[in-house]
PDB file of C-alpha atoms in Angstrom:
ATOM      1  CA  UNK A   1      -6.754 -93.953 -31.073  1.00 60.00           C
ATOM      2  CA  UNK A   2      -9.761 -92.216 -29.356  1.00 60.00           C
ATOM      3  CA  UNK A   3      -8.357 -94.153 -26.131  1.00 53.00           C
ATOM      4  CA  UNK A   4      -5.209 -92.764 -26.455  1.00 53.00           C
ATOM      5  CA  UNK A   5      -6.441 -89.003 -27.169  1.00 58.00           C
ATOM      6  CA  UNK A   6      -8.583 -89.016 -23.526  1.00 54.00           C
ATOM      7  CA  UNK A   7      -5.565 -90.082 -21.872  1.00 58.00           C
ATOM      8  CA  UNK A   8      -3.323 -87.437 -23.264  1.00 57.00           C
ATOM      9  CA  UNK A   9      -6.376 -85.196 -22.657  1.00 52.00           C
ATOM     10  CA  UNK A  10      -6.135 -86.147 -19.299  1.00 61.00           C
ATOM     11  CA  UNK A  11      -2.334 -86.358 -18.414  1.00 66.00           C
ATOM     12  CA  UNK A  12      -2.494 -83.107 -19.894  1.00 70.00           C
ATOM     13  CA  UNK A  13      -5.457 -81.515 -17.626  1.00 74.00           C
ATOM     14  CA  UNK A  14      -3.115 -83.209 -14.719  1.00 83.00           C
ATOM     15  CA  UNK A  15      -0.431 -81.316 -15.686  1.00 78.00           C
ATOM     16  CA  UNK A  16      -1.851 -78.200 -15.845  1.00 89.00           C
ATOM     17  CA  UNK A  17      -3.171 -78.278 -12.373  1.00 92.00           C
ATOM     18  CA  UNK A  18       0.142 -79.354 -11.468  1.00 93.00           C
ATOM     19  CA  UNK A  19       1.833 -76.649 -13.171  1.00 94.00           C
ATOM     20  CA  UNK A  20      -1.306 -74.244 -11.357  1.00 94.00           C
ATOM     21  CA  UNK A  21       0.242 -75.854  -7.819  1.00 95.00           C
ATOM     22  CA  UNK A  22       4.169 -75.174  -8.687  1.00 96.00           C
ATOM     23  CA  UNK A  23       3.159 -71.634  -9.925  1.00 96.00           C
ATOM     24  CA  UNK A  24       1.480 -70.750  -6.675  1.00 96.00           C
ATOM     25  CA  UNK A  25       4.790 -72.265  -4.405  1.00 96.00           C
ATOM     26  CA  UNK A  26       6.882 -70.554  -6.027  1.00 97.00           C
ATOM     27  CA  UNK A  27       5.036 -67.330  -6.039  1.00 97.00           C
ATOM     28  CA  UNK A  28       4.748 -68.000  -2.427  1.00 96.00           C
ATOM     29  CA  UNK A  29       8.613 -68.579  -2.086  1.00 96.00           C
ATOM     30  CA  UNK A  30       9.328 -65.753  -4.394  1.00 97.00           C
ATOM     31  CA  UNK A  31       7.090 -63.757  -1.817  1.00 96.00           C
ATOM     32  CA  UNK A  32       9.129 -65.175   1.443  1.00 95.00           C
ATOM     33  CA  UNK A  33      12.622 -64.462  -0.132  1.00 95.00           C
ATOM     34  CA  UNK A  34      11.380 -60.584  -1.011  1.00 96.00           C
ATOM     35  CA  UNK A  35       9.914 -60.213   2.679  1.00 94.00           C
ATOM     36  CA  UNK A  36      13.800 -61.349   3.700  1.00 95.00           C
ATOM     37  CA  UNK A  37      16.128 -59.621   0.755  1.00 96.00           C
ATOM     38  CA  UNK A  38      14.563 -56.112   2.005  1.00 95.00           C
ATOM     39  CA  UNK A  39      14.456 -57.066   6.117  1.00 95.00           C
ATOM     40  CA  UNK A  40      18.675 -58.046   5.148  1.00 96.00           C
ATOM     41  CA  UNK A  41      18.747 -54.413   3.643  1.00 97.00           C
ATOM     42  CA  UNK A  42      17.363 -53.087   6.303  1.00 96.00           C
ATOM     43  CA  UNK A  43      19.576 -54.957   8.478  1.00 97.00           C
ATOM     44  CA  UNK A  44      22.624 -54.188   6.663  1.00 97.00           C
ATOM     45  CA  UNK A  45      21.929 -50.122   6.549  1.00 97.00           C
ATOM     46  CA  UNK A  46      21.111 -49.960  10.115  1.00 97.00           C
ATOM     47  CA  UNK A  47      24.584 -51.815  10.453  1.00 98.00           C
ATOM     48  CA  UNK A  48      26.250 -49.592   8.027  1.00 97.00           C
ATOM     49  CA  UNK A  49      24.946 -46.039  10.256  1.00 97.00           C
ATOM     50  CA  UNK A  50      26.890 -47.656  13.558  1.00 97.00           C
ATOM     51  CA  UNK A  51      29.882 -48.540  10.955  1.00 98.00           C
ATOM     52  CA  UNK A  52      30.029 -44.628  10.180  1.00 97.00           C
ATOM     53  CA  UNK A  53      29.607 -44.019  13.764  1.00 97.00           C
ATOM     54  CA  UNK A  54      32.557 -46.244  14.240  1.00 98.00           C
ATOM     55  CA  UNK A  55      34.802 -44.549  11.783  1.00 97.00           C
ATOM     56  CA  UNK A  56      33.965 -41.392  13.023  1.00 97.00           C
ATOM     57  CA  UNK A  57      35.250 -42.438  16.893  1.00 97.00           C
ATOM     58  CA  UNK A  58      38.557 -43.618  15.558  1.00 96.00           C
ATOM     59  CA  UNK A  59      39.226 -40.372  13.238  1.00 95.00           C
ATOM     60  CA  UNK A  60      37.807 -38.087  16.070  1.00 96.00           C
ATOM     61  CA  UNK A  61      38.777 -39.952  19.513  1.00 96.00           C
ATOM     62  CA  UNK A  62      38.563 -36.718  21.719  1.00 96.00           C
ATOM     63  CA  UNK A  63      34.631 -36.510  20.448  1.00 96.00           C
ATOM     64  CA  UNK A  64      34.242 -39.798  21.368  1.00 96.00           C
ATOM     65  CA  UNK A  65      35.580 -39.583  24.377  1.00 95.00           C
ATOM     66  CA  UNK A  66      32.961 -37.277  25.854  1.00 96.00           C
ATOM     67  CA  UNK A  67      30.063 -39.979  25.343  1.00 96.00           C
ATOM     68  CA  UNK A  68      32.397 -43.707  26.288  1.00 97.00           C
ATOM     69  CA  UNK A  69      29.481 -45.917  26.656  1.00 97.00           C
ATOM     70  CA  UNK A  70      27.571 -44.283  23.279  1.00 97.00           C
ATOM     71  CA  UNK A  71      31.033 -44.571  21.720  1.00 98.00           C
ATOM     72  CA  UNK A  72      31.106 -48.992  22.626  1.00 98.00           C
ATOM     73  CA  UNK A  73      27.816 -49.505  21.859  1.00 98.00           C
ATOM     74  CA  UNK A  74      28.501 -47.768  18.235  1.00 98.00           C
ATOM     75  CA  UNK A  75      31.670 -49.780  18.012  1.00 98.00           C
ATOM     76  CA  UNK A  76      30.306 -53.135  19.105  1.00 98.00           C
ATOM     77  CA  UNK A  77      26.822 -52.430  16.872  1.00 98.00           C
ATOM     78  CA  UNK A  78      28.741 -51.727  13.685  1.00 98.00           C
ATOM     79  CA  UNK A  79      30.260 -55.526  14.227  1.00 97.00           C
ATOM     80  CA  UNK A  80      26.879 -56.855  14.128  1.00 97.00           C
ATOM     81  CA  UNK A  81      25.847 -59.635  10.958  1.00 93.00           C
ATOM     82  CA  UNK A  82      23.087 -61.086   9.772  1.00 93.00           C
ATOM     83  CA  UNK A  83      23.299 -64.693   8.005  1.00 91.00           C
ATOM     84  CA  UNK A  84      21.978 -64.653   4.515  1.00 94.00           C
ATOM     85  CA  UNK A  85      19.573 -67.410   3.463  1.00 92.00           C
ATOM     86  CA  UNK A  86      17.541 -67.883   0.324  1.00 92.00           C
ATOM     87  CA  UNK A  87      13.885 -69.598   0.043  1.00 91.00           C
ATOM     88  CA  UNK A  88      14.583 -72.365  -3.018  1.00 94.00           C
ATOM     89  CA  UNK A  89      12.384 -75.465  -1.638  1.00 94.00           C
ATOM     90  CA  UNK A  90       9.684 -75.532  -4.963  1.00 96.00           C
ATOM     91  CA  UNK A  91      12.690 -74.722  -7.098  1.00 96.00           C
ATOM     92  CA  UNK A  92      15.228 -77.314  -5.855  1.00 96.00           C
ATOM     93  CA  UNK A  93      12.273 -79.626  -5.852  1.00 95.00           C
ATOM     94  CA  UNK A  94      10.960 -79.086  -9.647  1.00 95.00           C
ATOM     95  CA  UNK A  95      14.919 -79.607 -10.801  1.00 92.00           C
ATOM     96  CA  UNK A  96      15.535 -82.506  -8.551  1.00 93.00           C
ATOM     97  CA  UNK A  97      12.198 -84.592  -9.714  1.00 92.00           C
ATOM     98  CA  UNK A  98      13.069 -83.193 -13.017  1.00 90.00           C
ATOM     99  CA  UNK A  99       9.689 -81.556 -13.583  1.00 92.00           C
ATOM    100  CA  UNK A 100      10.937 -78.402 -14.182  1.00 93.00           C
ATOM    101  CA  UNK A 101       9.327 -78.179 -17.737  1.00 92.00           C
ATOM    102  CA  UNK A 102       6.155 -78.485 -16.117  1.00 93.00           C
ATOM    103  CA  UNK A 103       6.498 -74.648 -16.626  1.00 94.00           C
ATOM    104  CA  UNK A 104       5.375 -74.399 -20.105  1.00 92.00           C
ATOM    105  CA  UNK A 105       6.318 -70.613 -20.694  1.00 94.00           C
ATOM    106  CA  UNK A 106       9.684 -71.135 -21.751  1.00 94.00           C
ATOM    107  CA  UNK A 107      10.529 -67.406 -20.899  1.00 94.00           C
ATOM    108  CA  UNK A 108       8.895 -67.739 -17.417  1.00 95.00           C
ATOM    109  CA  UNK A 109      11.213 -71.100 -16.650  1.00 95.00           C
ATOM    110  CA  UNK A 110      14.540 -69.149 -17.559  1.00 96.00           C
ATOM    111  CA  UNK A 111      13.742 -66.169 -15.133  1.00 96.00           C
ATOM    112  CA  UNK A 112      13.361 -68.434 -12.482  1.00 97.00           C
ATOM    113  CA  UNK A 113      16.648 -70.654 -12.993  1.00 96.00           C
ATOM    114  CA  UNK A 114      18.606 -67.058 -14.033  1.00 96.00           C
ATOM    115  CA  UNK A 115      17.018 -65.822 -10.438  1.00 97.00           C
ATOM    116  CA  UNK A 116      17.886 -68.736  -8.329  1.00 97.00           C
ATOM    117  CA  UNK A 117      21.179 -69.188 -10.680  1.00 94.00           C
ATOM    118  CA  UNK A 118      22.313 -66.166  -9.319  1.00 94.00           C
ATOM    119  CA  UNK A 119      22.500 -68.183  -5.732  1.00 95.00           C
ATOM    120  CA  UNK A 120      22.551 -64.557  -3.749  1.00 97.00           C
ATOM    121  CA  UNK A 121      23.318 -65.809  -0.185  1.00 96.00           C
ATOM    122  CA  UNK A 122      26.441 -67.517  -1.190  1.00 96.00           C
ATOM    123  CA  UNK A 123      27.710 -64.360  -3.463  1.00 96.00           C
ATOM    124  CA  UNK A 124      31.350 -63.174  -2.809  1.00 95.00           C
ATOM    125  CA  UNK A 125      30.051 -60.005  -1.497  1.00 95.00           C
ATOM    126  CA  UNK A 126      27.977 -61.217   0.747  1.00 96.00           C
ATOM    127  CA  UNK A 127      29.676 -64.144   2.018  1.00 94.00           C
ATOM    128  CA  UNK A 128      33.384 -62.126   2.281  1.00 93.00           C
ATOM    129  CA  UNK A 129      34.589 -62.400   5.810  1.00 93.00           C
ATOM    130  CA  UNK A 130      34.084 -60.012   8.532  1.00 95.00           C
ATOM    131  CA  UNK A 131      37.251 -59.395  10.606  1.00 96.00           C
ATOM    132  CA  UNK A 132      36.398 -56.541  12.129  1.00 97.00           C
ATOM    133  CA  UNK A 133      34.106 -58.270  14.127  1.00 97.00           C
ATOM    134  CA  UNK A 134      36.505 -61.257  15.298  1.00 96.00           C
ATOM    135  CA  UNK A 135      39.018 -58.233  16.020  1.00 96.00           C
ATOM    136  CA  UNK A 136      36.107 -56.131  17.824  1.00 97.00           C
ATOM    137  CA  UNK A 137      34.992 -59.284  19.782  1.00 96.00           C
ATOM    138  CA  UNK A 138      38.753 -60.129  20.713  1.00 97.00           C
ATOM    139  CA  UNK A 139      39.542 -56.635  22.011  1.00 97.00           C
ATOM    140  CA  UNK A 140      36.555 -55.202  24.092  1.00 98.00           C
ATOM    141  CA  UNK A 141      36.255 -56.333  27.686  1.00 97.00           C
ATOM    142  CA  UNK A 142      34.043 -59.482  27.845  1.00 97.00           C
ATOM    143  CA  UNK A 143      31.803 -57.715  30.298  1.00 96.00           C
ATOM    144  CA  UNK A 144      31.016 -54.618  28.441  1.00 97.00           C
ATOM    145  CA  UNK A 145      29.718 -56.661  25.810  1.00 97.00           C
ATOM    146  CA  UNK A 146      27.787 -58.990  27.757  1.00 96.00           C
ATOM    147  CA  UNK A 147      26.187 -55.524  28.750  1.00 95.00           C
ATOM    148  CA  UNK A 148      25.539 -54.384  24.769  1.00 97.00           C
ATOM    149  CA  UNK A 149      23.893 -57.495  23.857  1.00 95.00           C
ATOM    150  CA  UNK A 150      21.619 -57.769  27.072  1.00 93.00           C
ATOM    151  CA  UNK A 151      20.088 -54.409  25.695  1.00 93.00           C
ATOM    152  CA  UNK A 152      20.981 -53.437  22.129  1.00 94.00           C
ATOM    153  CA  UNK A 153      20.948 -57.712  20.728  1.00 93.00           C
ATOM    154  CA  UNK A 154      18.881 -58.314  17.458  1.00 94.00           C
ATOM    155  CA  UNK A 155      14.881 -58.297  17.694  1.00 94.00           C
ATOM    156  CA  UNK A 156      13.147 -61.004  16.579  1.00 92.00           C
ATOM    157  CA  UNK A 157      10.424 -60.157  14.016  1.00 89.00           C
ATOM    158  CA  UNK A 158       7.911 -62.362  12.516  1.00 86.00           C
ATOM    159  CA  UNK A 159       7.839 -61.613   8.798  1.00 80.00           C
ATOM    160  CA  UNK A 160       5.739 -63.833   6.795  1.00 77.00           C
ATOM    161  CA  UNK A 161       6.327 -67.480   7.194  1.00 80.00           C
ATOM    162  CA  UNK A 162       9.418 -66.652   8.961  1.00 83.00           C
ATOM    163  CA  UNK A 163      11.403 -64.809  11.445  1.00 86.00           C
ATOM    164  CA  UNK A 164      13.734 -61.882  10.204  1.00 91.00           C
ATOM    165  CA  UNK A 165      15.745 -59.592  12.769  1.00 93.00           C
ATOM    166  CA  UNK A 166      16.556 -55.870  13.655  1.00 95.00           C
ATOM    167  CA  UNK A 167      18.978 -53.722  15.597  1.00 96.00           C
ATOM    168  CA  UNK A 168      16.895 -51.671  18.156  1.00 95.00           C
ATOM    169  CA  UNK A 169      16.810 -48.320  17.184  1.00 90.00           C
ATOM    170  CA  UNK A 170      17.946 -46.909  20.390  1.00 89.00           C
ATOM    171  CA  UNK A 171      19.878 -48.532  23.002  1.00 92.00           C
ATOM    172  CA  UNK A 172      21.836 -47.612  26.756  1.00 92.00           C
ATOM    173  CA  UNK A 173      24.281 -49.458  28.652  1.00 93.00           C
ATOM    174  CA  UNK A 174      25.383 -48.216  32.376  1.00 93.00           C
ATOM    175  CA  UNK A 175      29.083 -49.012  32.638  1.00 93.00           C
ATOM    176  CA  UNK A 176      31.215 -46.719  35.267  1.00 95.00           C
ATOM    177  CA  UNK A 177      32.285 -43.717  33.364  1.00 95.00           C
ATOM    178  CA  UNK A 178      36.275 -44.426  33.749  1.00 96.00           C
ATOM    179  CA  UNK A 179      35.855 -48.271  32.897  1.00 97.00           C
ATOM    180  CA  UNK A 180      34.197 -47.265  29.979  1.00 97.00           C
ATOM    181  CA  UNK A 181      37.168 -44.522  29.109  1.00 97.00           C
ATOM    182  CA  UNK A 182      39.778 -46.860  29.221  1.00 97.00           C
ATOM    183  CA  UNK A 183      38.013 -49.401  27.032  1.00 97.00           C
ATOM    184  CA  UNK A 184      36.923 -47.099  24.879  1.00 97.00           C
ATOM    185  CA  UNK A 185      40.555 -45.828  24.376  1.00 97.00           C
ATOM    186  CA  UNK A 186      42.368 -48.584  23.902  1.00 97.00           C
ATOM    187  CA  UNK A 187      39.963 -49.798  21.029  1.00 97.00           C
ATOM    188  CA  UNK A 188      40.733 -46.719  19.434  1.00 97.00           C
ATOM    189  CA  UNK A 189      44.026 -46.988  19.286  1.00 95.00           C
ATOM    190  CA  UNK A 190      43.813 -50.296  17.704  1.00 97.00           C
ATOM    191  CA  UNK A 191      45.437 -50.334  14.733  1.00 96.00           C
ATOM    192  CA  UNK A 192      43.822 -53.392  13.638  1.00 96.00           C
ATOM    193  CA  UNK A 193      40.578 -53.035  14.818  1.00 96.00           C
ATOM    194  CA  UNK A 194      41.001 -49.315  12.425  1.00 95.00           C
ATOM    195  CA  UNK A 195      42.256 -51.599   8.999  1.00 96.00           C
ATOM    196  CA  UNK A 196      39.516 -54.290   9.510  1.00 97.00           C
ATOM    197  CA  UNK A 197      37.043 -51.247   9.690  1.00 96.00           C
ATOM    198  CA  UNK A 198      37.920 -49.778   6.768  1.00 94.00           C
ATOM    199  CA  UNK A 199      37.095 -52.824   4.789  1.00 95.00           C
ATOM    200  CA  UNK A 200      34.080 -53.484   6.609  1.00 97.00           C
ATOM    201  CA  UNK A 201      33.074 -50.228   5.307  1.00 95.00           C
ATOM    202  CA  UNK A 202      33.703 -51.196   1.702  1.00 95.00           C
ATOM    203  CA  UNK A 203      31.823 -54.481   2.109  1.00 96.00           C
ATOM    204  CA  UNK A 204      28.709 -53.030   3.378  1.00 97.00           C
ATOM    205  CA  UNK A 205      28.793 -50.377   0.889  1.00 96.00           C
ATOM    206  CA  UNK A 206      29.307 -53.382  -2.150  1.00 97.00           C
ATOM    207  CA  UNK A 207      26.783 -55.703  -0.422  1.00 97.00           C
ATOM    208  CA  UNK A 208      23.874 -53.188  -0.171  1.00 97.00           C
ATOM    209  CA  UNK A 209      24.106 -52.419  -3.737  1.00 97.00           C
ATOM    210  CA  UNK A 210      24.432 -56.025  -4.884  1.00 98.00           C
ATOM    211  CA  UNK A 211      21.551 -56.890  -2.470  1.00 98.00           C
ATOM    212  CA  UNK A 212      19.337 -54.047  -4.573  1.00 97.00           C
ATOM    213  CA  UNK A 213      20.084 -55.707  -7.952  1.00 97.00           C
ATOM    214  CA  UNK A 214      19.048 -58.820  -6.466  1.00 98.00           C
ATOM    215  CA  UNK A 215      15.822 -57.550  -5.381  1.00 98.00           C
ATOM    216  CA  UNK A 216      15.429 -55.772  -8.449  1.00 97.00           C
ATOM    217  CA  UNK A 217      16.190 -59.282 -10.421  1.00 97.00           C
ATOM    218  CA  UNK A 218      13.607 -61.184  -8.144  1.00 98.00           C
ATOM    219  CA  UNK A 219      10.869 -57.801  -8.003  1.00 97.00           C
ATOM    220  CA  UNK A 220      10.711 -58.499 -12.139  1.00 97.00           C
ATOM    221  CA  UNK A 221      10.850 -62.493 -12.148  1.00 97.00           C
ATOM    222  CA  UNK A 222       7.636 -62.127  -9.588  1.00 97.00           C
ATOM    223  CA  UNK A 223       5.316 -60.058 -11.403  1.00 97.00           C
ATOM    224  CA  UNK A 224       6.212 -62.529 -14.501  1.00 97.00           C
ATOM    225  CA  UNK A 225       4.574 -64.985 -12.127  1.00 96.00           C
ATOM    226  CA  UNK A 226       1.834 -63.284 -11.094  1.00 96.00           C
ATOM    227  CA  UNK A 227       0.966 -62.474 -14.980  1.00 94.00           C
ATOM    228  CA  UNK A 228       1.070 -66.017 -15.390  1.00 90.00           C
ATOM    229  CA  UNK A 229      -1.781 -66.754 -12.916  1.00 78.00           C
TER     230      UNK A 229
END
């Protein structure tokens, strides 16, 4: 019997560390998925202000007009996406091994399965398809936008153990003035490219305030970890 008690005493003193280590990856990828959820906000609103732009152009063409180049690179910039991703490796692990109850606080364990049930990156909302910038990409001269994304393409920015990207905050193109004016023209006159734009607009607008609530959800299941240091 006395046999028996040290070696529960001991699988249990195992366990505990090991439930110390699983605590500390997942505060770790709790920490990576927060550093990404607000760089994708970020992403998304500096996408939304060039989708604004964009709407403005089409309702207002003989504004636009007076600036063609400003006017593409608003156009091409509000077409812009950023893939969603989510940072699951301890979790996936802890259900796949089945040592998910290693977690003893039973309230702690059903914030993190509610968090990473809520599978963000794959959300309707987020993953609802953007036509307007296949249609964008189908109907602007190849060479003007070989020109936007020499100059105005994502920036790479480390941001904790990864890399997360932004739209540069200012950007110019040099494309002859009458080039750009016919371009520019046509687009607006698209009445696809206009429809597709519209629901872009809604998208954005339904995606940034999901996104919040997520980062709301996963703001409160990480200070529940850190408590539980």
């Amino acid at each position: 019997m006395i046999a028996l008690q040290i070696n529960n005493w001991n699988e249990q003193r195992k366990n505990r560390k090991l439930e110390a280590i699983y605590i500390d990856r997942i505060i770790d990828d709790l920490e990576e998925e927060e550093a990404y959820i607000q760089s994708y906000i970020n992403y998304t609103r500096q996408v939304n202000k060039y989708v604004i732009k964009a709407i403005s152009h089409i309702e207002h063409p003989e504004t636009a007009i007076k600036n063609p180049s400003q006017s593409l690179i608003d156009l091409y910039q509000a077409s812009q996406y950023n893939d969603a991703r989510t940072t699951a490796t301890t979790y996936k692990e802890l259900n796949a091994s089945g040592q998910i109850n290693i977690l003893r606080n039973q309230k702690l364990r059903l914030s993190l399965i509610a968090y990473y049930e809520l599978d963000w990156s794959n959300a309707g909302v987020i993953a609802f398809p953007n036509k307007y910038r296949e249609s964008l990409r189908s109907f602007m001269p190849n060479s003007i936008q070989k020109k936007i994304r020499s100059t105005c393409g994502d920036i790479y920015v480390e941001t904790k153990n990864s890399l997360t990207v932004k739209l540069p905050d200012n950007c110019e193109i040099n494309i002859d003035k009458a080039v750009a004016e016919k371009a520019l023209e046509n687009l607006l006159e698209n009445e696809l490219l206009r429809n597709d734009l519209t629901y872009l607009e809604g998208n954005i607008e339904a995606k940034l305030f999901y996104t919040n609530y997520v980062q709301s959800e996963l703001k409160r299941v990480l200070n529940e970890f850190y408590n539980a240091k």
